[in-house]
Every structure is written in C-alpha cells, then in structure tokens.
mmCIF file of C-alpha atoms in Angstrom:
data_model
loop_
_atom_site.group_PDB
_atom_site.id
_atom_site.type_symbol
_atom_site.label_atom_id
_atom_site.label_comp_id
_atom_site.label_asym_id
_atom_site.label_seq_id
_atom_site.Cartn_x
_atom_site.Cartn_y
_atom_site.Cartn_z
ATOM 1 C CA MET A 22 17.006 2.714 9.091
ATOM 2 C CA LEU A 23 18.753 0.039 7.527
ATOM 3 C CA PHE A 24 20.493 -0.300 3.958
ATOM 4 C CA GLY A 25 20.577 -3.268 1.533
ATOM 5 C CA PHE A 26 23.287 -3.022 -1.058
ATOM 6 C CA LYS A 27 24.349 -5.159 -3.785
ATOM 7 C CA ARG A 28 26.873 -4.326 -6.438
ATOM 8 C CA THR A 29 27.489 -6.369 -9.481
ATOM 9 C CA ARG A 30 30.322 -6.091 -11.804
ATOM 10 C CA THR A 31 29.755 -6.555 -15.526
ATOM 11 C CA GLU A 32 30.635 -4.537 -18.647
ATOM 12 C CA TYR A 33 28.754 -1.560 -17.067
ATOM 13 C CA SER A 34 28.706 -0.358 -13.455
ATOM 14 C CA LYS A 35 25.350 -1.156 -11.745
ATOM 15 C CA GLY A 36 23.939 -1.960 -8.433
ATOM 16 C CA ARG A 37 21.040 -1.720 -6.028
ATOM 17 C CA ILE A 38 20.351 0.224 -2.847
ATOM 18 C CA VAL A 39 17.371 -0.398 -0.461
ATOM 19 C CA ILE A 40 16.606 1.703 2.260
ATOM 20 C CA ILE A 41 14.282 0.355 4.853
ATOM 21 C CA ASN A 42 12.253 3.371 6.315
ATOM 22 C CA SER A 43 10.371 2.457 9.540
ATOM 23 C CA THR A 44 8.823 5.973 9.939
ATOM 24 C CA VAL A 45 7.014 8.413 7.542
ATOM 25 C CA ASN A 46 9.882 10.555 6.588
ATOM 26 C CA ALA A 47 9.302 13.197 3.855
ATOM 27 C CA ALA A 48 12.957 14.223 3.783
ATOM 28 C CA LEU A 49 14.130 10.582 3.230
ATOM 29 C CA LEU A 50 11.637 10.129 0.296
ATOM 30 C CA GLY A 51 12.802 13.543 -1.108
ATOM 31 C CA PHE A 52 16.442 12.262 -0.886
ATOM 32 C CA THR A 53 15.364 8.953 -2.559
ATOM 33 C CA LYS A 54 13.929 10.743 -5.532
ATOM 34 C CA ALA A 55 16.892 13.018 -5.892
ATOM 35 C CA ALA A 56 19.665 10.387 -5.209
ATOM 36 C CA SER A 57 17.918 7.748 -7.603
ATOM 37 C CA LYS A 58 18.164 10.152 -10.471
ATOM 38 C CA TYR A 59 22.017 10.781 -9.824
ATOM 39 C CA LEU A 60 22.617 7.027 -9.115
ATOM 40 C CA GLY A 61 20.375 5.979 -12.086
ATOM 41 C CA ASN A 62 23.037 7.586 -14.360
ATOM 42 C CA HIS A 63 25.617 5.077 -12.808
ATOM 43 C CA GLY A 64 23.561 2.109 -13.232
ATOM 44 C CA ILE A 65 22.393 2.021 -9.675
ATOM 45 C CA CYS A 66 18.739 1.529 -8.609
ATOM 46 C CA LEU A 67 17.712 3.300 -5.219
ATOM 47 C CA ASN A 68 14.540 2.397 -3.565
ATOM 48 C CA VAL A 69 12.627 2.546 -0.349
ATOM 49 C CA VAL A 70 10.548 -0.093 1.571
ATOM 50 C CA ASN A 71 8.146 1.325 4.122
ATOM 51 C CA PRO A 72 7.001 -1.572 6.334
ATOM 52 C CA TRP A 73 3.966 -1.192 8.476
ATOM 53 C CA ILE A 74 3.772 -2.543 11.934
ATOM 54 C CA THR A 75 6.142 -5.578 12.289
ATOM 55 C CA GLU A 76 5.478 -8.550 14.395
ATOM 56 C CA SER A 77 8.463 -8.326 16.804
ATOM 57 C CA GLU A 78 9.645 -8.066 20.162
ATOM 58 C CA SER A 79 10.139 -4.413 19.787
ATOM 59 C CA TRP A 80 6.412 -3.918 18.645
ATOM 60 C CA GLN A 81 5.327 -6.095 21.679
ATOM 61 C CA ASN A 82 7.088 -3.816 24.065
ATOM 62 C CA ILE A 83 5.767 -0.688 22.352
ATOM 63 C CA ALA A 84 2.230 -2.277 22.512
ATOM 64 C CA THR A 85 2.480 -3.102 26.141
ATOM 65 C CA ASN A 86 3.533 0.528 27.103
ATOM 66 C CA PHE A 87 0.851 2.037 24.768
ATOM 67 C CA ALA A 88 -1.919 -0.225 25.981
ATOM 68 C CA LYS A 89 -1.192 0.577 29.617
ATOM 69 C CA SER A 90 -1.502 4.454 28.809
ATOM 70 C CA LEU A 91 -4.924 3.585 27.353
ATOM 71 C CA ASN A 92 -5.847 1.309 30.100
ATOM 72 C CA THR A 93 -6.167 -1.745 27.709
ATOM 73 C CA THR A 94 -4.461 -4.912 26.965
ATOM 74 C CA PRO A 95 -1.757 -5.302 24.341
ATOM 75 C CA GLU A 96 -3.851 -8.086 22.666
ATOM 76 C CA LEU A 97 -7.024 -5.733 22.288
ATOM 77 C CA LEU A 98 -4.622 -2.938 20.923
ATOM 78 C CA ASN A 99 -2.875 -5.359 18.428
ATOM 79 C CA ASP A 100 -6.454 -6.519 17.265
ATOM 80 C CA ASN A 101 -7.542 -2.899 16.850
ATOM 81 C CA PHE A 102 -4.454 -2.046 14.721
ATOM 82 C CA LYS A 103 -4.922 -5.278 12.798
ATOM 83 C CA LYS A 104 -8.530 -4.181 11.840
ATOM 84 C CA MET A 105 -6.990 -1.034 10.263
ATOM 85 C CA ASN A 106 -5.337 -3.250 7.705
ATOM 86 C CA PRO A 107 -7.401 -4.690 4.898
ATOM 87 C CA LEU A 108 -5.234 -7.946 5.170
ATOM 88 C CA ASN A 109 -6.084 -7.882 8.857
ATOM 89 C CA ARG A 110 -2.503 -8.755 9.955
ATOM 90 C CA PHE A 111 0.901 -7.236 10.849
ATOM 91 C CA THR A 112 3.942 -7.098 8.443
ATOM 92 C CA ASP A 113 5.986 -10.297 8.892
ATOM 93 C CA VAL A 114 9.793 -10.040 8.732
ATOM 94 C CA ASP A 115 9.587 -12.553 5.786
ATOM 95 C CA ASP A 116 7.451 -9.938 3.817
ATOM 96 C CA ILE A 117 10.164 -7.485 4.271
ATOM 97 C CA GLY A 118 12.930 -9.766 3.466
ATOM 98 C CA GLN A 119 11.385 -11.036 0.232
ATOM 99 C CA THR A 120 10.580 -7.514 -1.030
ATOM 100 C CA ILE A 121 14.273 -6.474 -0.371
ATOM 101 C CA ALA A 122 15.584 -9.679 -2.192
ATOM 102 C CA PHE A 123 13.407 -8.865 -5.011
ATOM 103 C CA LEU A 124 14.614 -5.241 -5.239
ATOM 104 C CA LEU A 125 18.246 -6.350 -5.052
ATOM 105 C CA SER A 126 17.742 -8.920 -7.952
ATOM 106 C CA GLU A 127 18.237 -8.500 -11.545
ATOM 107 C CA ASN A 128 14.168 -8.895 -11.860
ATOM 108 C CA ALA A 129 13.967 -5.293 -10.384
ATOM 109 C CA ASN A 130 16.684 -3.886 -12.758
ATOM 110 C CA TYR A 131 14.055 -1.077 -13.815
ATOM 111 C CA ILE A 132 12.575 -0.126 -10.590
ATOM 112 C CA ASN A 133 14.353 3.111 -9.476
ATOM 113 C CA GLY A 134 13.230 5.815 -7.056
ATOM 114 C CA ALA A 135 10.186 3.831 -5.910
ATOM 115 C CA SER A 136 8.833 4.123 -2.381
ATOM 116 C CA ILE A 137 7.082 0.887 -1.586
ATOM 117 C CA ASN A 138 4.440 0.641 1.067
ATOM 118 C CA LEU A 139 4.687 -2.699 2.520
ATOM 119 C CA ASP A 140 1.561 -2.555 4.703
ATOM 120 C CA GLY A 141 -1.062 -4.872 3.250
ATOM 121 C CA GLY A 142 -3.113 -1.739 2.009
ATOM 122 C CA ALA A 143 -3.302 -0.008 5.386
ATOM 123 C CA SER A 144 -2.077 3.273 3.732
ATOM 124 C CA ILE A 145 -4.884 3.448 1.221
ATOM 125 C CA GLY A 146 -7.357 4.335 4.107
ATOM 126 C CA TYR A 147 -10.977 3.526 4.511
#
C-alpha cells in the first residue's frame, strides 16, 4: 500500500490523500469512508485507487510461478487474464500515475471518500 499526499496552504487548511490498494480489502475501504468524513471537516480529501493487474516485473514473476502450477505458459496465462478485461489489457503504471495526479490536483477538490477501480472495466463482470 502506498500513500500519495499533497497539502496546500491557503486561507483554509486543505489537502489530498490517495491510497493505492493492490488487494481487495474491505477493512481499508471502510477506513477510507470513515476517515474521509473526519478529514473532510478539515478540508482534506481521502480517496483510494484500486488498480487491476499491473504490467510489471512483479506481476511477471507471479505469472511465471502461477503458470508453472497450472502447467501452462506465462504468455497464455496473461492472454487469458487480459480477456477478462473489456479493454483487453493490463493496467499501465501511467494509468495509475495519471489517476493519482488528478486526485491530488485542485480539479478533484470535491472527490472525497471515493474508491476508484482502475481496472478497465474488469470489475463489472460479464
């Protein structure tokens, strides 16, 4: 779990907190809702970004080990996972970075307590 935080000083106290949640964690989502109510009273917005599988060295290691246990190849495993996503691809680190940059910006000053699934629609199911 990573935290992005930006605090700006103006006449009023305000800031942004973004939590990157790489697992489905109901406790963290509950914490986000409760904390966003409290922090919102202090001008701080708290949101969570939930990325799907991210194209990374870490994922490739996981895919290689998982593929071995299924007696298949990492490439075939990746292709099957991508087919579960309406956009037919994994999350790119730029997708995550751009979402966080937006949430930390003044353009997101009214987004608070949100849990954003950054998954290309994979969570909507079929």
